[in-house]
């Protein structure tokens, strides 16, 4: 498959500067930020429409739409993290903005697939086990604990744990820090 020459260069060591940031030009960084923010903004507009229609039209408050509503909450958190863009890193890895952005990405990017899994399990139960979809509503609290709680555990732990004197785990994901490799997904 690959040869030794095809491998990635070794990760940088020590402090990094803005110039080390994926070796992108200022124009390329600006383009990435624009695309990321446009996508996040469109996502937030879509989520707002979901919230508004769910609130205004009682007929749409079905069990499947309730699950979509909760998945949309995850999309809000992930979209806010994407709107922050490079500002989190530019504020410094130890800054509250950078740490919150890391938390939002860890928590809500992981929560959304859990809600998709919950919806898939529900579909399976309805079609193959003849479960009544209305019965899922009384277990919504269990779904919330699993779909929000499971991603919250590592997100909170990685926010609170300080493996070294000045070391946060959340930081620049484009620069490899060998001391935190065990925490990477």
Short mmCIF file of N, CA and C in Angstrom, two decimals:
data_model
loop_
_atom_site.label_atom_id
_atom_site.label_comp_id
_atom_site.label_asym_id
_atom_site.label_seq_id
_atom_site.Cartn_x
_atom_site.Cartn_y
_atom_site.Cartn_z
N UNK A 1 0.82 -1.18 0.00
CA UNK A 1 0.00 0.00 0.00
C UNK A 1 0.86 1.25 0.00
N UNK A 2 1.29 1.66 1.20
CA UNK A 2 2.07 2.89 1.28
C UNK A 2 3.53 2.60 1.55
N UNK A 3 4.35 3.54 1.23
CA UNK A 3 5.77 3.43 1.49
C UNK A 3 6.13 4.37 2.62
N UNK A 4 7.31 4.21 3.15
CA UNK A 4 7.76 5.07 4.25
C UNK A 4 7.73 6.54 3.84
N UNK A 5 7.94 6.81 2.57
CA UNK A 5 7.95 8.20 2.12
C UNK A 5 6.55 8.79 2.04
N UNK A 6 5.51 7.92 2.05
CA UNK A 6 4.13 8.39 1.98
C UNK A 6 3.58 8.81 3.34
N UNK A 7 4.31 8.52 4.41
CA UNK A 7 3.79 8.80 5.74
C UNK A 7 3.83 10.29 6.03
N UNK A 8 3.00 10.67 7.00
CA UNK A 8 2.94 12.07 7.42
C UNK A 8 4.23 12.46 8.11
N UNK A 9 4.59 13.73 8.06
CA UNK A 9 5.79 14.18 8.78
C UNK A 9 5.54 14.07 10.28
N UNK A 10 6.61 13.99 11.06
CA UNK A 10 6.43 13.89 12.51
C UNK A 10 5.72 15.12 13.05
N UNK A 11 4.94 14.96 14.12
CA UNK A 11 4.22 16.11 14.68
C UNK A 11 5.18 17.13 15.25
N UNK A 12 4.81 18.40 15.20
CA UNK A 12 5.67 19.43 15.77
C UNK A 12 5.73 19.30 17.28
N UNK A 13 6.81 19.79 17.84
CA UNK A 13 6.96 19.74 19.30
C UNK A 13 7.03 21.16 19.82
N UNK A 14 6.73 21.31 21.09
CA UNK A 14 6.83 22.62 21.72
C UNK A 14 5.66 23.51 21.35
N UNK A 15 5.89 24.80 21.45
CA UNK A 15 4.84 25.78 21.17
C UNK A 15 4.59 25.85 19.67
N UNK A 16 3.40 26.27 19.32
CA UNK A 16 3.07 26.44 17.92
C UNK A 16 2.68 27.88 17.69
N UNK A 17 2.81 28.28 16.47
CA UNK A 17 2.40 29.63 16.11
C UNK A 17 1.29 29.55 15.08
N UNK A 18 0.69 30.67 14.78
CA UNK A 18 -0.38 30.72 13.79
C UNK A 18 0.12 30.22 12.44
N UNK A 19 1.42 30.40 12.17
CA UNK A 19 1.98 29.96 10.89
C UNK A 19 2.05 28.45 10.78
N UNK A 20 2.13 27.75 11.94
CA UNK A 20 2.18 26.30 11.92
C UNK A 20 0.80 25.68 11.71
N UNK A 21 -0.23 26.48 11.78
CA UNK A 21 -1.60 25.98 11.77
C UNK A 21 -1.94 25.39 10.42
N UNK A 22 -1.66 24.12 10.24
CA UNK A 22 -1.93 23.35 9.03
C UNK A 22 -1.27 23.96 7.80
N UNK A 23 -0.33 24.84 7.98
CA UNK A 23 0.38 25.47 6.87
C UNK A 23 -0.56 26.07 5.83
N UNK A 24 -1.63 26.68 6.28
CA UNK A 24 -2.59 27.32 5.38
C UNK A 24 -2.24 28.79 5.22
N UNK A 25 -2.50 29.30 4.04
CA UNK A 25 -2.33 30.74 3.84
C UNK A 25 -3.48 31.46 4.52
N UNK A 26 -3.32 32.76 4.69
CA UNK A 26 -4.38 33.56 5.32
C UNK A 26 -5.67 33.48 4.50
N UNK A 27 -5.52 33.47 3.19
CA UNK A 27 -6.70 33.38 2.31
C UNK A 27 -7.40 32.03 2.48
N UNK A 28 -6.62 30.95 2.56
CA UNK A 28 -7.21 29.62 2.75
C UNK A 28 -7.92 29.51 4.10
N UNK A 29 -7.30 30.08 5.14
CA UNK A 29 -7.95 30.08 6.45
C UNK A 29 -9.26 30.86 6.41
N UNK A 30 -9.23 32.00 5.74
CA UNK A 30 -10.43 32.81 5.62
C UNK A 30 -11.54 32.07 4.88
N UNK A 31 -11.17 31.35 3.83
CA UNK A 31 -12.16 30.57 3.07
C UNK A 31 -12.75 29.48 3.93
N UNK A 32 -11.89 28.76 4.67
CA UNK A 32 -12.39 27.71 5.57
C UNK A 32 -13.33 28.28 6.63
N UNK A 33 -12.95 29.39 7.21
CA UNK A 33 -13.80 30.02 8.23
C UNK A 33 -15.14 30.43 7.64
N UNK A 34 -15.12 30.98 6.44
CA UNK A 34 -16.37 31.41 5.80
C UNK A 34 -17.28 30.22 5.53
N UNK A 35 -16.72 29.16 4.96
CA UNK A 35 -17.52 27.96 4.67
C UNK A 35 -18.08 27.37 5.96
N UNK A 36 -17.25 27.29 6.98
CA UNK A 36 -17.69 26.73 8.26
C UNK A 36 -18.81 27.57 8.88
N UNK A 37 -18.64 28.87 8.85
CA UNK A 37 -19.65 29.75 9.45
C UNK A 37 -20.94 29.80 8.64
N UNK A 38 -20.85 29.75 7.33
CA UNK A 38 -22.06 29.71 6.50
C UNK A 38 -22.83 28.42 6.78
N UNK A 39 -22.11 27.30 6.81
CA UNK A 39 -22.76 26.02 7.11
C UNK A 39 -23.40 26.01 8.49
N UNK A 40 -22.70 26.53 9.48
CA UNK A 40 -23.24 26.59 10.84
C UNK A 40 -24.45 27.52 10.91
N UNK A 41 -24.39 28.62 10.19
CA UNK A 41 -25.52 29.57 10.18
C UNK A 41 -26.75 28.95 9.53
N UNK A 42 -26.55 28.26 8.41
CA UNK A 42 -27.67 27.58 7.76
C UNK A 42 -28.26 26.51 8.67
N UNK A 43 -27.39 25.80 9.37
CA UNK A 43 -27.86 24.79 10.32
C UNK A 43 -28.70 25.42 11.42
N UNK A 44 -28.25 26.55 11.95
CA UNK A 44 -29.01 27.24 13.00
C UNK A 44 -30.35 27.75 12.49
N UNK A 45 -30.39 28.23 11.26
CA UNK A 45 -31.67 28.66 10.68
C UNK A 45 -32.62 27.47 10.59
N UNK A 46 -32.12 26.35 10.10
CA UNK A 46 -32.94 25.14 10.00
C UNK A 46 -33.44 24.66 11.34
N UNK A 47 -32.56 24.69 12.34
CA UNK A 47 -32.95 24.26 13.68
C UNK A 47 -34.00 25.21 14.26
N UNK A 48 -33.84 26.50 14.03
CA UNK A 48 -34.85 27.46 14.50
C UNK A 48 -36.21 27.17 13.88
N UNK A 49 -36.22 26.82 12.60
CA UNK A 49 -37.48 26.46 11.95
C UNK A 49 -38.09 25.21 12.58
N UNK A 50 -37.25 24.25 12.94
CA UNK A 50 -37.74 23.05 13.63
C UNK A 50 -38.37 23.43 14.96
N UNK A 51 -37.68 24.26 15.75
CA UNK A 51 -38.21 24.68 17.05
C UNK A 51 -39.53 25.45 16.89
N UNK A 52 -39.58 26.35 15.92
CA UNK A 52 -40.79 27.16 15.72
C UNK A 52 -41.97 26.29 15.30
N UNK A 53 -41.75 25.41 14.32
CA UNK A 53 -42.86 24.57 13.87
C UNK A 53 -43.31 23.61 14.96
N UNK A 54 -42.38 23.10 15.74
CA UNK A 54 -42.74 22.20 16.85
C UNK A 54 -43.58 22.94 17.88
N UNK A 55 -43.22 24.19 18.15
CA UNK A 55 -43.96 24.98 19.14
C UNK A 55 -45.33 25.43 18.63
N UNK A 56 -45.41 25.80 17.36
CA UNK A 56 -46.65 26.37 16.82
C UNK A 56 -47.70 25.33 16.42
N UNK A 57 -47.28 24.18 15.97
CA UNK A 57 -48.22 23.21 15.43
C UNK A 57 -48.27 21.96 16.30
N UNK A 58 -49.30 21.88 17.11
CA UNK A 58 -49.45 20.76 18.04
C UNK A 58 -49.50 19.43 17.29
N UNK A 59 -50.07 19.44 16.11
CA UNK A 59 -50.21 18.23 15.31
C UNK A 59 -48.84 17.62 14.96
N UNK A 60 -47.80 18.44 14.93
CA UNK A 60 -46.46 17.96 14.58
C UNK A 60 -45.69 17.42 15.78
N UNK A 61 -46.26 17.47 16.94
CA UNK A 61 -45.56 17.01 18.15
C UNK A 61 -45.68 15.50 18.32
N UNK A 62 -45.27 14.79 17.31
CA UNK A 62 -45.29 13.33 17.36
C UNK A 62 -44.01 12.83 18.01
N UNK A 63 -43.98 11.54 18.31
CA UNK A 63 -42.79 10.95 18.92
C UNK A 63 -41.57 11.08 18.01
N UNK A 64 -41.67 10.73 16.72
CA UNK A 64 -40.48 10.90 15.86
C UNK A 64 -40.01 12.35 15.79
N UNK A 65 -40.95 13.29 15.73
CA UNK A 65 -40.56 14.70 15.68
C UNK A 65 -39.96 15.17 16.99
N UNK A 66 -40.38 14.58 18.10
CA UNK A 66 -39.78 14.91 19.40
C UNK A 66 -38.31 14.49 19.42
N UNK A 67 -38.01 13.34 18.84
CA UNK A 67 -36.62 12.89 18.77
C UNK A 67 -35.81 13.81 17.85
N UNK A 68 -36.42 14.25 16.76
CA UNK A 68 -35.74 15.20 15.88
C UNK A 68 -35.48 16.52 16.61
N UNK A 69 -36.43 16.94 17.43
CA UNK A 69 -36.26 18.16 18.22
C UNK A 69 -35.05 18.04 19.16
N UNK A 70 -34.94 16.90 19.84
CA UNK A 70 -33.80 16.72 20.75
C UNK A 70 -32.48 16.61 19.99
N UNK A 71 -32.49 15.98 18.83
CA UNK A 71 -31.27 15.93 18.01
C UNK A 71 -30.90 17.34 17.55
N UNK A 72 -31.91 18.18 17.34
CA UNK A 72 -31.66 19.56 16.92
C UNK A 72 -30.97 20.36 18.01
N UNK A 73 -31.25 20.04 19.27
CA UNK A 73 -30.54 20.70 20.37
C UNK A 73 -29.04 20.41 20.26
N UNK A 74 -28.71 19.18 19.91
CA UNK A 74 -27.30 18.83 19.69
C UNK A 74 -26.72 19.62 18.53
N UNK A 75 -27.51 19.79 17.49
CA UNK A 75 -27.03 20.57 16.34
C UNK A 75 -26.77 22.02 16.70
N UNK A 76 -27.56 22.58 17.61
CA UNK A 76 -27.32 23.96 18.06
C UNK A 76 -25.95 24.06 18.71
N UNK A 77 -25.65 23.14 19.63
CA UNK A 77 -24.35 23.17 20.32
C UNK A 77 -23.19 23.04 19.35
N UNK A 78 -23.30 22.10 18.40
CA UNK A 78 -22.24 21.90 17.43
C UNK A 78 -22.10 23.11 16.50
N UNK A 79 -23.22 23.70 16.11
CA UNK A 79 -23.18 24.86 15.22
C UNK A 79 -22.57 26.07 15.91
N UNK A 80 -22.88 26.26 17.18
CA UNK A 80 -22.27 27.37 17.93
C UNK A 80 -20.75 27.18 17.99
N UNK A 81 -20.31 25.95 18.23
CA UNK A 81 -18.87 25.68 18.26
C UNK A 81 -18.23 25.99 16.91
N UNK A 82 -18.93 25.66 15.83
CA UNK A 82 -18.40 25.95 14.49
C UNK A 82 -18.40 27.45 14.19
N UNK A 83 -19.38 28.16 14.71
CA UNK A 83 -19.41 29.62 14.52
C UNK A 83 -18.23 30.29 15.22
N UNK A 84 -17.78 29.72 16.31
CA UNK A 84 -16.62 30.28 17.02
C UNK A 84 -15.40 30.23 16.11
N UNK A 85 -15.29 29.17 15.31
CA UNK A 85 -14.20 29.04 14.35
C UNK A 85 -12.83 29.10 15.01
N UNK A 86 -11.92 29.82 14.38
CA UNK A 86 -10.55 29.93 14.88
C UNK A 86 -10.42 30.90 16.06
N UNK A 87 -11.49 31.60 16.37
CA UNK A 87 -11.42 32.56 17.48
C UNK A 87 -11.05 31.88 18.79
N UNK A 88 -11.50 30.64 18.97
CA UNK A 88 -11.16 29.90 20.19
C UNK A 88 -9.66 29.72 20.33
N UNK A 89 -9.01 29.27 19.27
CA UNK A 89 -7.56 29.09 19.31
C UNK A 89 -6.83 30.43 19.36
N UNK A 90 -7.35 31.40 18.64
CA UNK A 90 -6.71 32.72 18.64
C UNK A 90 -6.76 33.36 20.02
N UNK A 91 -7.76 33.02 20.81
CA UNK A 91 -7.85 33.54 22.18
C UNK A 91 -6.85 32.85 23.10
N UNK A 92 -6.29 31.73 22.66
CA UNK A 92 -5.32 30.99 23.46
C UNK A 92 -5.94 29.69 23.95
N UNK A 93 -5.13 28.64 23.96
CA UNK A 93 -5.65 27.33 24.35
C UNK A 93 -6.19 27.29 25.77
N UNK A 94 -5.66 28.12 26.64
CA UNK A 94 -6.14 28.14 28.01
C UNK A 94 -7.33 29.05 28.22
N UNK A 95 -7.75 29.75 27.16
CA UNK A 95 -8.85 30.71 27.30
C UNK A 95 -10.18 29.98 27.49
N UNK A 96 -11.10 30.69 28.11
CA UNK A 96 -12.44 30.13 28.32
C UNK A 96 -13.11 29.84 26.98
N UNK A 97 -12.91 30.70 25.99
CA UNK A 97 -13.53 30.51 24.68
C UNK A 97 -13.05 29.22 24.03
N UNK A 98 -11.76 28.97 24.08
CA UNK A 98 -11.20 27.75 23.49
C UNK A 98 -11.71 26.51 24.23
N UNK A 99 -11.73 26.58 25.54
CA UNK A 99 -12.18 25.44 26.34
C UNK A 99 -13.67 25.16 26.12
N UNK A 100 -14.47 26.22 26.02
CA UNK A 100 -15.90 26.04 25.78
C UNK A 100 -16.13 25.48 24.38
N UNK A 101 -15.38 25.96 23.42
CA UNK A 101 -15.51 25.44 22.06
C UNK A 101 -15.17 23.95 22.03
N UNK A 102 -14.10 23.56 22.70
CA UNK A 102 -13.74 22.15 22.77
C UNK A 102 -14.83 21.32 23.43
N UNK A 103 -15.39 21.84 24.52
CA UNK A 103 -16.48 21.16 25.21
C UNK A 103 -17.70 21.01 24.30
N UNK A 104 -18.08 22.09 23.62
CA UNK A 104 -19.25 22.04 22.73
C UNK A 104 -19.05 21.03 21.61
N UNK A 105 -17.87 21.02 21.03
CA UNK A 105 -17.60 20.06 19.96
C UNK A 105 -17.65 18.63 20.48
N UNK A 106 -17.02 18.38 21.61
CA UNK A 106 -16.99 17.03 22.18
C UNK A 106 -18.39 16.57 22.58
N UNK A 107 -19.11 17.43 23.24
CA UNK A 107 -20.44 17.08 23.77
C UNK A 107 -21.46 16.91 22.64
N UNK A 108 -21.61 17.92 21.82
CA UNK A 108 -22.74 17.93 20.89
C UNK A 108 -22.45 17.23 19.56
N UNK A 109 -21.20 17.19 19.14
CA UNK A 109 -20.89 16.40 17.94
C UNK A 109 -21.07 14.92 18.23
N UNK A 110 -20.88 14.52 19.49
CA UNK A 110 -21.07 13.12 19.88
C UNK A 110 -22.53 12.82 20.21
N UNK A 111 -23.27 13.82 20.66
CA UNK A 111 -24.66 13.61 21.05
C UNK A 111 -25.56 13.37 19.84
N UNK A 112 -25.33 14.07 18.77
CA UNK A 112 -26.18 13.95 17.58
C UNK A 112 -26.24 12.52 17.05
N UNK A 113 -25.12 11.81 16.90
CA UNK A 113 -25.22 10.41 16.44
C UNK A 113 -25.96 9.50 17.43
N UNK A 114 -25.89 9.82 18.71
CA UNK A 114 -26.66 9.03 19.69
C UNK A 114 -28.15 9.18 19.44
N UNK A 115 -28.60 10.39 19.11
CA UNK A 115 -30.02 10.58 18.80
C UNK A 115 -30.38 9.86 17.51
N UNK A 116 -29.49 9.84 16.54
CA UNK A 116 -29.75 9.08 15.31
C UNK A 116 -29.87 7.59 15.62
N UNK A 117 -29.00 7.09 16.49
CA UNK A 117 -29.08 5.69 16.91
C UNK A 117 -30.41 5.42 17.62
N UNK A 118 -30.82 6.33 18.49
CA UNK A 118 -32.10 6.15 19.20
C UNK A 118 -33.26 6.08 18.21
N UNK A 119 -33.24 6.94 17.21
CA UNK A 119 -34.31 6.91 16.20
C UNK A 119 -34.27 5.61 15.40
N UNK A 120 -33.08 5.13 15.08
CA UNK A 120 -32.96 3.88 14.35
C UNK A 120 -33.47 2.71 15.18
N UNK A 121 -33.15 2.70 16.46
CA UNK A 121 -33.65 1.65 17.36
C UNK A 121 -35.17 1.70 17.43
N UNK A 122 -35.72 2.90 17.51
CA UNK A 122 -37.18 3.04 17.54
C UNK A 122 -37.83 2.49 16.27
N UNK A 123 -37.26 2.80 15.13
CA UNK A 123 -37.80 2.29 13.86
C UNK A 123 -37.74 0.77 13.84
N UNK A 124 -36.62 0.22 14.28
CA UNK A 124 -36.48 -1.24 14.36
C UNK A 124 -37.55 -1.84 15.26
N UNK A 125 -37.74 -1.22 16.43
CA UNK A 125 -38.72 -1.75 17.38
C UNK A 125 -40.15 -1.67 16.83
N UNK A 126 -40.46 -0.61 16.11
CA UNK A 126 -41.81 -0.47 15.55
C UNK A 126 -42.05 -1.49 14.43
N UNK A 127 -41.09 -1.63 13.52
CA UNK A 127 -41.31 -2.49 12.36
C UNK A 127 -41.08 -3.97 12.62
N UNK A 128 -40.13 -4.30 13.48
CA UNK A 128 -39.80 -5.71 13.66
C UNK A 128 -40.27 -6.30 14.99
N UNK A 129 -40.53 -5.45 15.98
CA UNK A 129 -41.00 -5.94 17.27
C UNK A 129 -42.42 -5.48 17.58
N UNK A 130 -43.04 -4.81 16.63
CA UNK A 130 -44.42 -4.32 16.76
C UNK A 130 -44.63 -3.44 18.00
N UNK A 131 -43.62 -2.65 18.34
CA UNK A 131 -43.74 -1.73 19.48
C UNK A 131 -44.65 -0.57 19.09
N UNK A 132 -45.34 -0.04 20.07
CA UNK A 132 -46.21 1.11 19.86
C UNK A 132 -45.37 2.38 20.01
N UNK A 133 -45.27 3.21 18.97
CA UNK A 133 -44.43 4.41 19.06
C UNK A 133 -44.82 5.35 20.20
N UNK A 134 -46.08 5.36 20.57
CA UNK A 134 -46.53 6.23 21.66
C UNK A 134 -45.85 5.85 22.97
N UNK A 135 -45.51 4.56 23.12
CA UNK A 135 -44.87 4.11 24.37
C UNK A 135 -43.47 4.70 24.55
N UNK A 136 -42.85 5.15 23.46
CA UNK A 136 -41.50 5.72 23.57
C UNK A 136 -41.49 7.02 24.36
N UNK A 137 -42.61 7.73 24.34
CA UNK A 137 -42.69 9.03 25.01
C UNK A 137 -42.44 8.91 26.51
N UNK A 138 -42.93 7.83 27.13
CA UNK A 138 -42.74 7.70 28.58
C UNK A 138 -41.29 7.35 28.95
N UNK A 139 -40.51 6.93 27.97
CA UNK A 139 -39.10 6.63 28.21
C UNK A 139 -38.17 7.71 27.67
N UNK A 140 -38.73 8.85 27.34
CA UNK A 140 -37.93 9.94 26.78
C UNK A 140 -36.81 10.36 27.73
N UNK A 141 -37.06 10.30 29.02
CA UNK A 141 -36.03 10.66 30.00
C UNK A 141 -34.84 9.70 29.90
N UNK A 142 -35.09 8.43 29.61
CA UNK A 142 -33.99 7.47 29.46
C UNK A 142 -33.18 7.81 28.21
N UNK A 143 -33.88 8.13 27.13
CA UNK A 143 -33.20 8.53 25.90
C UNK A 143 -32.33 9.76 26.15
N UNK A 144 -32.85 10.73 26.90
CA UNK A 144 -32.08 11.95 27.19
C UNK A 144 -30.83 11.63 28.01
N UNK A 145 -30.98 10.76 29.00
CA UNK A 145 -29.81 10.38 29.81
C UNK A 145 -28.75 9.72 28.94
N UNK A 146 -29.18 8.83 28.05
CA UNK A 146 -28.21 8.14 27.19
C UNK A 146 -27.63 9.08 26.14
N UNK A 147 -28.50 9.76 25.41
CA UNK A 147 -28.05 10.54 24.25
C UNK A 147 -27.34 11.85 24.62
N UNK A 148 -27.67 12.42 25.76
CA UNK A 148 -26.95 13.61 26.23
C UNK A 148 -25.92 13.23 27.29
N UNK A 149 -26.25 12.25 28.13
CA UNK A 149 -25.39 11.89 29.25
C UNK A 149 -24.11 11.19 28.86
N UNK A 150 -24.20 10.22 27.94
CA UNK A 150 -23.00 9.49 27.53
C UNK A 150 -21.96 10.44 26.93
N UNK A 151 -22.32 11.34 26.00
CA UNK A 151 -21.32 12.28 25.50
C UNK A 151 -20.89 13.31 26.54
N UNK A 152 -21.76 13.60 27.51
CA UNK A 152 -21.42 14.60 28.53
C UNK A 152 -20.30 14.11 29.44
N UNK A 153 -20.25 12.82 29.71
CA UNK A 153 -19.21 12.30 30.61
C UNK A 153 -17.81 12.63 30.12
N UNK A 154 -17.41 12.20 28.92
CA UNK A 154 -16.06 12.56 28.48
C UNK A 154 -15.89 14.06 28.27
N UNK A 155 -16.95 14.75 27.82
CA UNK A 155 -16.84 16.19 27.57
C UNK A 155 -16.52 16.94 28.86
N UNK A 156 -17.20 16.60 29.94
CA UNK A 156 -16.95 17.26 31.23
C UNK A 156 -15.61 16.84 31.80
N UNK A 157 -15.31 15.55 31.73
CA UNK A 157 -14.03 15.06 32.27
C UNK A 157 -12.87 15.73 31.55
N UNK A 158 -12.93 15.81 30.22
CA UNK A 158 -11.84 16.42 29.46
C UNK A 158 -11.74 17.92 29.71
N UNK A 159 -12.83 18.53 30.13
CA UNK A 159 -12.81 19.96 30.46
C UNK A 159 -12.19 20.19 31.83
N UNK A 160 -12.46 19.30 32.77
CA UNK A 160 -12.05 19.49 34.16
C UNK A 160 -10.65 18.96 34.44
N UNK A 161 -10.29 17.83 33.84
CA UNK A 161 -9.01 17.19 34.13
C UNK A 161 -7.86 18.04 33.59
N UNK A 162 -6.87 18.23 34.42
CA UNK A 162 -5.66 18.96 34.04
C UNK A 162 -4.48 18.01 34.25
N UNK A 163 -4.01 17.34 33.17
CA UNK A 163 -2.96 16.34 33.34
C UNK A 163 -1.61 16.91 33.76
N UNK A 164 -1.40 18.19 33.53
CA UNK A 164 -0.15 18.81 33.96
C UNK A 164 -0.46 20.19 34.52
N UNK A 165 0.55 20.86 35.02
CA UNK A 165 0.36 22.15 35.70
C UNK A 165 -0.46 23.13 34.86
N UNK A 166 -0.09 23.35 33.63
CA UNK A 166 -0.79 24.30 32.77
C UNK A 166 -1.48 23.62 31.59
N UNK A 167 -1.66 22.32 31.67
CA UNK A 167 -2.16 21.60 30.51
C UNK A 167 -3.64 21.34 30.51
N UNK A 168 -4.30 21.87 29.51
CA UNK A 168 -5.68 21.51 29.27
C UNK A 168 -5.68 20.45 28.17
N UNK A 169 -6.68 19.61 28.20
CA UNK A 169 -6.77 18.60 27.15
C UNK A 169 -7.36 19.21 25.89
N UNK A 170 -8.36 20.07 26.04
CA UNK A 170 -8.92 20.74 24.86
C UNK A 170 -7.91 21.76 24.37
N UNK A 171 -7.69 21.77 23.07
CA UNK A 171 -6.76 22.72 22.49
C UNK A 171 -6.71 22.53 20.99
N UNK A 172 -5.60 22.87 20.39
CA UNK A 172 -5.43 22.81 18.95
C UNK A 172 -5.46 21.36 18.48
N UNK A 173 -6.49 20.98 17.76
CA UNK A 173 -6.63 19.61 17.29
C UNK A 173 -5.77 19.33 16.06
N UNK A 174 -5.18 20.36 15.48
CA UNK A 174 -4.35 20.14 14.30
C UNK A 174 -2.89 19.93 14.66
N UNK A 175 -2.56 20.12 15.91
CA UNK A 175 -1.21 19.90 16.38
C UNK A 175 -1.25 18.72 17.34
N UNK A 176 -0.36 17.77 17.14
CA UNK A 176 -0.39 16.58 17.98
C UNK A 176 0.36 16.82 19.28
N UNK A 177 -0.30 16.52 20.38
CA UNK A 177 0.33 16.57 21.69
C UNK A 177 0.38 15.15 22.22
N UNK A 178 1.54 14.49 22.15
CA UNK A 178 1.63 13.08 22.53
C UNK A 178 1.12 12.79 23.94
N UNK A 179 1.21 13.76 24.84
CA UNK A 179 0.77 13.52 26.20
C UNK A 179 -0.74 13.35 26.30
N UNK A 180 -1.49 13.76 25.27
CA UNK A 180 -2.95 13.64 25.29
C UNK A 180 -3.47 12.64 24.26
N UNK A 181 -2.59 11.86 23.64
CA UNK A 181 -3.04 10.92 22.60
C UNK A 181 -4.05 9.91 23.12
N UNK A 182 -3.96 9.55 24.40
CA UNK A 182 -4.91 8.57 24.94
C UNK A 182 -6.32 9.13 25.00
N UNK A 183 -6.48 10.44 24.92
CA UNK A 183 -7.80 11.07 24.98
C UNK A 183 -8.41 11.29 23.60
N UNK A 184 -7.65 11.05 22.56
CA UNK A 184 -8.15 11.33 21.22
C UNK A 184 -9.08 10.22 20.76
N UNK A 185 -10.02 10.60 19.91
CA UNK A 185 -10.98 9.63 19.37
C UNK A 185 -10.39 9.01 18.12
#
